[in-house]
PDB file of C-alpha atoms in Angstrom:
ATOM      1  CA  MET A1394      28.824 104.331  45.548  1.00  0.00           C
ATOM      2  CA  PRO A1395      29.143 100.731  46.769  1.00  0.00           C
ATOM      3  CA  GLN A1396      32.021  99.875  44.428  1.00  0.00           C
ATOM      4  CA  SER A1397      35.568 101.232  44.801  1.00  0.00           C
ATOM      5  CA  LEU A1398      37.358 102.043  41.566  1.00  0.00           C
ATOM      6  CA  ALA A1399      40.988 103.090  41.294  1.00  0.00           C
ATOM      7  CA  PRO A1400      42.506 102.537  37.836  1.00  0.00           C
ATOM      8  CA  VAL A1401      45.943 103.938  38.690  1.00  0.00           C
ATOM      9  CA  TYR A1402      48.950 102.897  36.609  1.00  0.00           C
ATOM     10  CA  LEU A1403      52.560 103.041  37.789  1.00  0.00           C
ATOM     11  CA  HIS A1404      55.825 103.152  35.882  1.00  0.00           C
ATOM     12  CA  ILE A1405      58.443 101.853  38.321  1.00  0.00           C
ATOM     13  CA  VAL A1406      62.181 102.077  37.649  1.00  0.00           C
ATOM     14  CA  PHE A1407      65.041 100.819  39.794  1.00  0.00           C
ATOM     15  CA  SER A1408      68.625  99.763  39.295  1.00  0.00           C
ATOM     16  CA  THR A1409      70.967  97.131  40.571  1.00  0.00           C
ATOM     17  CA  LYS A1410      73.269  98.303  43.361  1.00  0.00           C
ATOM     18  CA  ASP A1411      75.889 100.631  41.866  1.00  0.00           C
ATOM     19  CA  ARG A1412      74.381  99.747  38.456  1.00  0.00           C
ATOM     20  CA  LYS A1413      76.418  96.547  38.332  1.00  0.00           C
ATOM     21  CA  PRO A1414      75.469  94.495  35.246  1.00  0.00           C
ATOM     22  CA  PHE A1415      74.202  91.530  37.267  1.00  0.00           C
ATOM     23  CA  LEU A1416      71.502  90.719  34.700  1.00  0.00           C
ATOM     24  CA  GLU A1417      73.748  90.290  31.646  1.00  0.00           C
ATOM     25  CA  SER A1418      72.170  87.040  30.490  1.00  0.00           C
ATOM     26  CA  LYS A1419      68.921  87.600  28.572  1.00  0.00           C
ATOM     27  CA  GLU A1420      67.582  84.300  29.919  1.00  0.00           C
ATOM     28  CA  THR A1421      68.343  85.276  33.523  1.00  0.00           C
ATOM     29  CA  ARG A1422      66.903  88.726  32.941  1.00  0.00           C
ATOM     30  CA  GLN A1423      63.648  87.297  31.562  1.00  0.00           C
ATOM     31  CA  ARG A1424      63.305  84.927  34.511  1.00  0.00           C
ATOM     32  CA  VAL A1425      63.837  87.837  36.916  1.00  0.00           C
ATOM     33  CA  PHE A1426      61.224  89.907  35.065  1.00  0.00           C
ATOM     34  CA  ASP A1427      58.777  86.993  35.228  1.00  0.00           C
ATOM     35  CA  TYR A1428      59.418  86.651  38.965  1.00  0.00           C
ATOM     36  CA  LEU A1429      58.878  90.388  39.501  1.00  0.00           C
ATOM     37  CA  GLY A1430      55.589  90.010  37.614  1.00  0.00           C
ATOM     38  CA  GLY A1431      54.545  87.253  39.998  1.00  0.00           C
ATOM     39  CA  ILE A1432      55.275  89.472  42.987  1.00  0.00           C
ATOM     40  CA  CYS A1433      53.161  92.219  41.428  1.00  0.00           C
ATOM     41  CA  HIS A1434      50.296  89.755  40.920  1.00  0.00           C
ATOM     42  CA  ASN A1435      50.582  88.557  44.518  1.00  0.00           C
ATOM     43  CA  HIS A1436      50.037  92.133  45.709  1.00  0.00           C
ATOM     44  CA  ASP A1437      47.061  92.797  43.413  1.00  0.00           C
ATOM     45  CA  CYS A1438      49.155  95.006  41.122  1.00  0.00           C
ATOM     46  CA  PRO A1439      48.858  93.209  37.775  1.00  0.00           C
ATOM     47  CA  PRO A1440      51.926  93.798  35.600  1.00  0.00           C
ATOM     48  CA  MET A1441      51.333  95.145  32.125  1.00  0.00           C
ATOM     49  CA  GLU A1442      54.960  95.191  30.942  1.00  0.00           C
ATOM     50  CA  ILE A1443      58.298  94.417  32.577  1.00  0.00           C
ATOM     51  CA  GLY A1444      61.657  94.889  30.922  1.00  0.00           C
ATOM     52  CA  GLY A1445      65.065  96.409  31.209  1.00  0.00           C
ATOM     53  CA  VAL A1446      68.718  95.721  30.672  1.00  0.00           C
ATOM     54  CA  GLU A1447      71.604  94.283  32.668  1.00  0.00           C
ATOM     55  CA  ASP A1448      71.595  97.031  35.318  1.00  0.00           C
ATOM     56  CA  HIS A1449      67.995  98.162  35.778  1.00  0.00           C
ATOM     57  CA  THR A1450      64.354  97.279  35.319  1.00  0.00           C
ATOM     58  CA  HIS A1451      61.114  98.992  34.347  1.00  0.00           C
ATOM     59  CA  ILE A1452      57.729  97.785  35.567  1.00  0.00           C
ATOM     60  CA  LEU A1453      54.391  99.034  34.303  1.00  0.00           C
ATOM     61  CA  CYS A1454      51.572  97.799  36.513  1.00  0.00           C
ATOM     62  CA  ARG A1455      48.066  98.663  37.549  1.00  0.00           C
ATOM     63  CA  PHE A1456      48.448  99.788  41.133  1.00  0.00           C
ATOM     64  CA  GLY A1457      46.398  97.860  43.693  1.00  0.00           C
ATOM     65  CA  ARG A1458      44.043  99.558  46.134  1.00  0.00           C
ATOM     66  CA  THR A1459      45.351  97.857  49.273  1.00  0.00           C
ATOM     67  CA  ILE A1460      49.114  98.451  49.225  1.00  0.00           C
ATOM     68  CA  SER A1461      51.335 101.514  49.384  1.00  0.00           C
ATOM     69  CA  ILE A1462      53.958 102.233  46.755  1.00  0.00           C
ATOM     70  CA  ALA A1463      56.689 101.873  49.393  1.00  0.00           C
ATOM     71  CA  ASP A1464      55.383  98.455  50.476  1.00  0.00           C
ATOM     72  CA  LEU A1465      55.085  97.234  46.888  1.00  0.00           C
ATOM     73  CA  LEU A1466      58.686  98.263  46.173  1.00  0.00           C
ATOM     74  CA  MET A1467      59.946  96.745  49.413  1.00  0.00           C
ATOM     75  CA  ASN A1468      58.302  93.435  48.510  1.00  0.00           C
ATOM     76  CA  LEU A1469      59.509  93.533  44.903  1.00  0.00           C
ATOM     77  CA  LYS A1470      63.120  94.156  45.883  1.00  0.00           C
ATOM     78  CA  ARG A1471      63.302  91.973  48.986  1.00  0.00           C
ATOM     79  CA  ASP A1472      61.547  88.936  47.546  1.00  0.00           C
ATOM     80  CA  SER A1473      63.287  89.060  44.169  1.00  0.00           C
ATOM     81  CA  THR A1474      66.711  89.491  45.784  1.00  0.00           C
ATOM     82  CA  LYS A1475      66.197  86.394  47.931  1.00  0.00           C
ATOM     83  CA  TRP A1476      64.984  84.419  44.918  1.00  0.00           C
ATOM     84  CA  ILE A1477      67.822  85.599  42.635  1.00  0.00           C
ATOM     85  CA  LYS A1478      70.485  84.646  45.175  1.00  0.00           C
ATOM     86  CA  ALA A1479      68.901  81.209  45.699  1.00  0.00           C
ATOM     87  CA  GLU A1480      68.229  80.542  42.013  1.00  0.00           C
ATOM     88  CA  PHE A1481      71.505  81.763  40.482  1.00  0.00           C
ATOM     89  CA  GLN A1482      74.661  80.781  42.381  1.00  0.00           C
ATOM     90  CA  GLU A1483      76.774  83.179  40.325  1.00  0.00           C
ATOM     91  CA  LEU A1484      74.617  86.088  41.558  1.00  0.00           C
ATOM     92  CA  ASN A1485      75.187  85.568  45.290  1.00  0.00           C
ATOM     93  CA  GLN A1486      76.339  89.221  45.581  1.00  0.00           C
ATOM     94  CA  PHE A1487      73.208  90.565  43.885  1.00  0.00           C
ATOM     95  CA  SER A1488      71.284  93.507  45.299  1.00  0.00           C
ATOM     96  CA  TRP A1489      69.034  96.308  44.091  1.00  0.00           C
ATOM     97  CA  GLN A1490      69.754  99.974  44.731  1.00  0.00           C
ATOM     98  CA  ALA A1491      68.045 101.535  47.756  1.00  0.00           C
ATOM     99  CA  GLY A1492      65.940 104.022  45.803  1.00  0.00           C
ATOM    100  CA  TYR A1493      63.433 103.869  42.985  1.00  0.00           C
ATOM    101  CA  GLY A1494      61.294 105.974  40.717  1.00  0.00           C
ATOM    102  CA  ALA A1495      57.527 105.425  40.733  1.00  0.00           C
ATOM    103  CA  PHE A1496      55.564 107.591  38.329  1.00  0.00           C
ATOM    104  CA  SER A1497      51.831 107.717  37.641  1.00  0.00           C
ATOM    105  CA  VAL A1498      50.860 107.128  34.024  1.00  0.00           C
ATOM    106  CA  SER A1499      47.808 108.306  32.124  1.00  0.00           C
ATOM    107  CA  PRO A1500      45.779 105.479  30.535  1.00  0.00           C
ATOM    108  CA  GLY A1501      46.256 107.221  27.191  1.00  0.00           C
ATOM    109  CA  HIS A1502      50.024 106.714  27.434  1.00  0.00           C
ATOM    110  CA  LEU A1503      50.045 103.008  28.302  1.00  0.00           C
ATOM    111  CA  ASP A1504      50.659 101.675  24.781  1.00  0.00           C
ATOM    112  CA  ALA A1505      53.612 104.004  24.181  1.00  0.00           C
ATOM    113  CA  LEU A1506      55.108 103.144  27.572  1.00  0.00           C
ATOM    114  CA  ARG A1507      54.736  99.405  26.940  1.00  0.00           C
ATOM    115  CA  ALA A1508      56.610  99.795  23.644  1.00  0.00           C
ATOM    116  CA  TYR A1509      59.292 101.869  25.388  1.00  0.00           C
ATOM    117  CA  ILE A1510      59.809  99.169  28.027  1.00  0.00           C
ATOM    118  CA  ARG A1511      59.931  96.407  25.390  1.00  0.00           C
ATOM    119  CA  ASN A1512      62.661  98.294  23.507  1.00  0.00           C
ATOM    120  CA  GLN A1513      65.037  98.903  26.412  1.00  0.00           C
ATOM    121  CA  GLU A1514      68.007  97.112  24.838  1.00  0.00           C
ATOM    122  CA  GLU A1515      67.818  99.257  21.706  1.00  0.00           C
ATOM    123  CA  HIS A1516      67.197 102.408  23.754  1.00  0.00           C
ATOM    124  CA  HIS A1517      70.229 101.842  25.985  1.00  0.00           C
ATOM    125  CA  ALA A1518      72.563 101.343  23.054  1.00  0.00           C
ATOM    126  CA  THR A1519      72.696 105.171  22.981  1.00  0.00           C
ATOM    127  CA  VAL A1520      71.277 106.413  26.315  1.00  0.00           C
ATOM    128  CA  SER A1521      72.739 105.773  29.788  1.00  0.00           C
ATOM    129  CA  PHE A1522      70.592 104.824  32.774  1.00  0.00           C
ATOM    130  CA  GLN A1523      71.484 108.133  34.428  1.00  0.00           C
ATOM    131  CA  ASP A1524      70.349 110.173  31.419  1.00  0.00           C
ATOM    132  CA  GLU A1525      67.202 108.063  31.158  1.00  0.00           C
ATOM    133  CA  LEU A1526      66.307 108.667  34.811  1.00  0.00           C
ATOM    134  CA  ARG A1527      67.011 112.387  34.477  1.00  0.00           C
ATOM    135  CA  ARG A1528      64.663 112.520  31.465  1.00  0.00           C
ATOM    136  CA  LEU A1529      61.947 110.535  33.266  1.00  0.00           C
ATOM    137  CA  CYS A1530      62.128 112.775  36.320  1.00  0.00           C
ATOM    138  CA  ALA A1531      61.870 115.889  34.136  1.00  0.00           C
ATOM    139  CA  LYS A1532      58.953 114.396  32.203  1.00  0.00           C
ATOM    140  CA  TYR A1533      57.024 113.460  35.351  1.00  0.00           C
ATOM    141  CA  GLY A1534      57.958 116.627  37.268  1.00  0.00           C
ATOM    142  CA  ALA A1535      60.056 114.852  39.910  1.00  0.00           C
ATOM    143  CA  THR A1536      63.060 116.557  41.463  1.00  0.00           C
ATOM    144  CA  ILE A1537      66.148 114.371  41.518  1.00  0.00           C
ATOM    145  CA  ASP A1538      68.993 114.875  43.990  1.00  0.00           C
ATOM    146  CA  GLU A1539      71.935 113.324  42.188  1.00  0.00           C
ATOM    147  CA  ARG A1540      73.942 113.026  45.410  1.00  0.00           C
ATOM    148  CA  TYR A1541      71.633 110.142  46.340  1.00  0.00           C
ATOM    149  CA  ALA A1542      70.348 108.847  43.017  1.00  0.00           C
ATOM    150  CA  TRP A1543      73.158 106.574  41.869  1.00  0.00           C
ATOM    151  CA  ASP A1544      73.794 104.088  44.722  1.00  0.00           C
TER     152      ASP A1544
END
Protein backbone atom coordinates (compact mmCIF):
# COMPACT_ATOMS: atom_id res chain seq x y z
CA MET A 1 0.00 0.00 0.00
CA PRO A 2 1.73 3.21 -1.13
CA GLN A 3 -0.24 5.46 1.23
CA SER A 4 0.21 5.52 5.02
CA LEU A 5 -2.96 5.97 7.04
CA ALA A 6 -3.10 6.44 10.79
CA PRO A 7 -6.32 8.07 12.03
CA VAL A 8 -5.41 7.97 15.73
CA TYR A 9 -7.09 10.40 18.13
CA LEU A 10 -5.67 11.46 21.49
CA HIS A 11 -7.32 12.91 24.57
CA ILE A 12 -4.53 14.70 26.44
CA VAL A 13 -4.94 16.03 29.98
CA PHE A 14 -2.43 17.93 32.09
CA SER A 15 -2.50 20.34 34.99
CA THR A 16 -0.70 23.43 36.10
CA LYS A 17 2.07 22.80 38.63
CA ASP A 18 0.47 21.92 41.97
CA ARG A 19 -2.89 22.68 40.30
CA LYS A 20 -2.41 26.40 40.93
CA PRO A 21 -5.25 28.39 39.31
CA PHE A 22 -2.93 30.29 36.96
CA LEU A 23 -5.56 30.40 34.20
CA GLU A 24 -8.35 32.13 36.15
CA SER A 25 -9.16 34.67 33.45
CA LYS A 26 -11.38 33.22 30.71
CA GLU A 27 -9.69 35.50 28.17
CA THR A 28 -6.21 34.34 29.19
CA ARG A 29 -7.37 30.74 29.21
CA GLN A 30 -8.78 31.01 25.68
CA ARG A 31 -5.57 32.58 24.40
CA VAL A 32 -3.56 29.75 25.98
CA PHE A 33 -5.87 27.16 24.41
CA ASP A 34 -5.49 28.85 21.02
CA TYR A 35 -1.71 28.82 21.41
CA LEU A 36 -1.74 25.12 22.36
CA GLY A 37 -3.80 24.51 19.21
CA GLY A 38 -1.14 26.25 17.14
CA ILE A 39 1.56 24.03 18.63
CA CYS A 40 -0.53 20.97 17.77
CA HIS A 41 -0.90 22.20 14.19
CA ASN A 42 2.84 22.83 13.92
CA HIS A 43 3.47 19.18 14.79
CA ASP A 44 0.89 17.80 12.35
CA CYS A 45 -1.52 16.95 15.17
CA PRO A 46 -4.60 19.00 14.26
CA PRO A 47 -6.60 19.98 17.35
CA MET A 48 -10.26 19.08 17.38
CA GLU A 49 -11.16 20.61 20.76
CA ILE A 50 -9.18 22.33 23.51
CA GLY A 51 -10.62 23.44 26.81
CA GLY A 52 -10.29 23.31 30.54
CA VAL A 53 -10.45 25.42 33.64
CA GLU A 54 -8.06 27.51 35.71
CA ASP A 55 -5.82 24.59 36.73
CA HIS A 56 -5.80 22.11 33.84
CA THR A 57 -6.41 21.60 30.15
CA HIS A 58 -7.85 18.96 27.85
CA ILE A 59 -6.74 18.57 24.24
CA LEU A 60 -8.42 16.36 21.67
CA CYS A 61 -6.28 16.06 18.56
CA ARG A 62 -5.64 13.77 15.65
CA PHE A 63 -2.23 12.33 16.38
CA GLY A 64 0.41 12.89 13.70
CA ARG A 65 2.40 10.06 12.15
CA THR A 66 5.84 11.62 12.65
CA ILE A 67 6.00 12.52 16.34
CA SER A 68 5.90 10.55 19.58
CA ILE A 69 3.40 11.31 22.32
CA ALA A 70 6.26 12.27 24.65
CA ASP A 71 7.71 14.71 22.10
CA LEU A 72 4.31 16.28 21.41
CA LEU A 73 3.74 16.83 25.14
CA MET A 74 7.25 18.18 25.65
CA ASN A 75 6.69 20.71 22.87
CA LEU A 76 3.21 21.65 24.08
CA LYS A 77 4.36 22.31 27.63
CA ARG A 78 7.74 23.87 26.90
CA ASP A 79 6.61 26.20 24.12
CA SER A 80 3.39 27.28 25.83
CA THR A 81 5.19 27.94 29.12
CA LYS A 82 7.70 30.23 27.41
CA TRP A 83 4.90 32.04 25.57
CA ILE A 84 2.70 32.41 28.68
CA LYS A 85 5.55 33.89 30.73
CA ALA A 86 6.42 36.33 27.92
CA GLU A 87 2.82 37.26 27.10
CA PHE A 88 1.39 37.64 30.62
CA GLN A 89 3.64 39.44 33.12
CA GLU A 90 1.44 38.39 36.03
CA LEU A 91 2.09 34.72 35.15
CA ASN A 92 5.89 34.83 35.41
CA GLN A 93 5.76 31.89 37.89
CA PHE A 94 3.66 29.74 35.56
CA SER A 95 4.50 26.11 34.91
CA TRP A 96 2.74 22.89 33.94
CA GLN A 97 2.92 19.72 36.02
CA ALA A 98 5.56 17.17 35.00
CA GLY A 99 3.13 14.41 34.06
CA TYR A 100 0.17 14.04 31.74
CA GLY A 101 -2.52 11.66 30.63
CA ALA A 102 -2.72 10.72 26.94
CA PHE A 103 -5.54 8.38 26.02
CA SER A 104 -6.52 6.95 22.64
CA VAL A 105 -10.09 7.68 21.57
CA SER A 106 -12.36 5.74 19.25
CA PRO A 107 -13.69 7.80 16.31
CA GLY A 108 -17.20 6.92 17.48
CA HIS A 109 -16.60 8.78 20.75
CA LEU A 110 -15.23 12.03 19.31
CA ASP A 111 -18.47 14.03 19.42
CA ALA A 112 -19.16 13.13 23.06
CA LEU A 113 -15.58 13.95 24.04
CA ARG A 114 -15.71 17.31 22.26
CA ALA A 115 -18.88 18.19 24.19
CA TYR A 116 -17.24 17.05 27.44
CA ILE A 117 -14.22 19.29 26.82
CA ARG A 118 -16.43 22.27 25.90
CA ASN A 119 -18.34 21.89 29.18
CA GLN A 120 -15.38 21.79 31.56
CA GLU A 121 -16.46 24.80 33.62
CA GLU A 122 -19.86 23.27 34.34
CA HIS A 123 -18.32 19.84 34.95
CA HIS A 124 -15.81 21.16 37.49
CA ALA A 125 -18.46 22.97 39.50
CA THR A 126 -19.05 19.54 41.11
CA VAL A 127 -16.04 17.34 40.23
CA SER A 128 -12.41 17.94 41.27
CA PHE A 129 -9.50 17.51 38.87
CA GLN A 130 -8.26 14.58 40.96
CA ASP A 131 -11.60 12.76 40.75
CA GLU A 132 -11.80 13.52 37.04
CA LEU A 133 -8.35 12.05 36.39
CA ARG A 134 -9.14 8.99 38.49
CA ARG A 135 -12.31 8.45 36.43
CA LEU A 136 -10.46 8.93 33.12
CA CYS A 137 -7.75 6.48 34.11
CA ALA A 138 -10.35 3.89 35.12
CA LYS A 139 -12.28 4.44 31.89
CA TYR A 140 -9.19 4.06 29.69
CA GLY A 141 -7.66 1.23 31.75
CA ALA A 142 -4.65 3.23 32.95
CA THR A 143 -3.12 2.58 36.36
CA ILE A 144 -2.53 5.74 38.35
CA ASP A 145 0.06 5.98 41.13
CA GLU A 146 -1.28 8.80 43.26
CA ARG A 147 2.10 9.33 44.94
CA TYR A 148 3.24 10.92 41.68
CA ALA A 149 0.04 12.14 40.05
CA TRP A 150 -0.56 15.46 41.77
CA ASP A 151 2.65 17.52 41.34
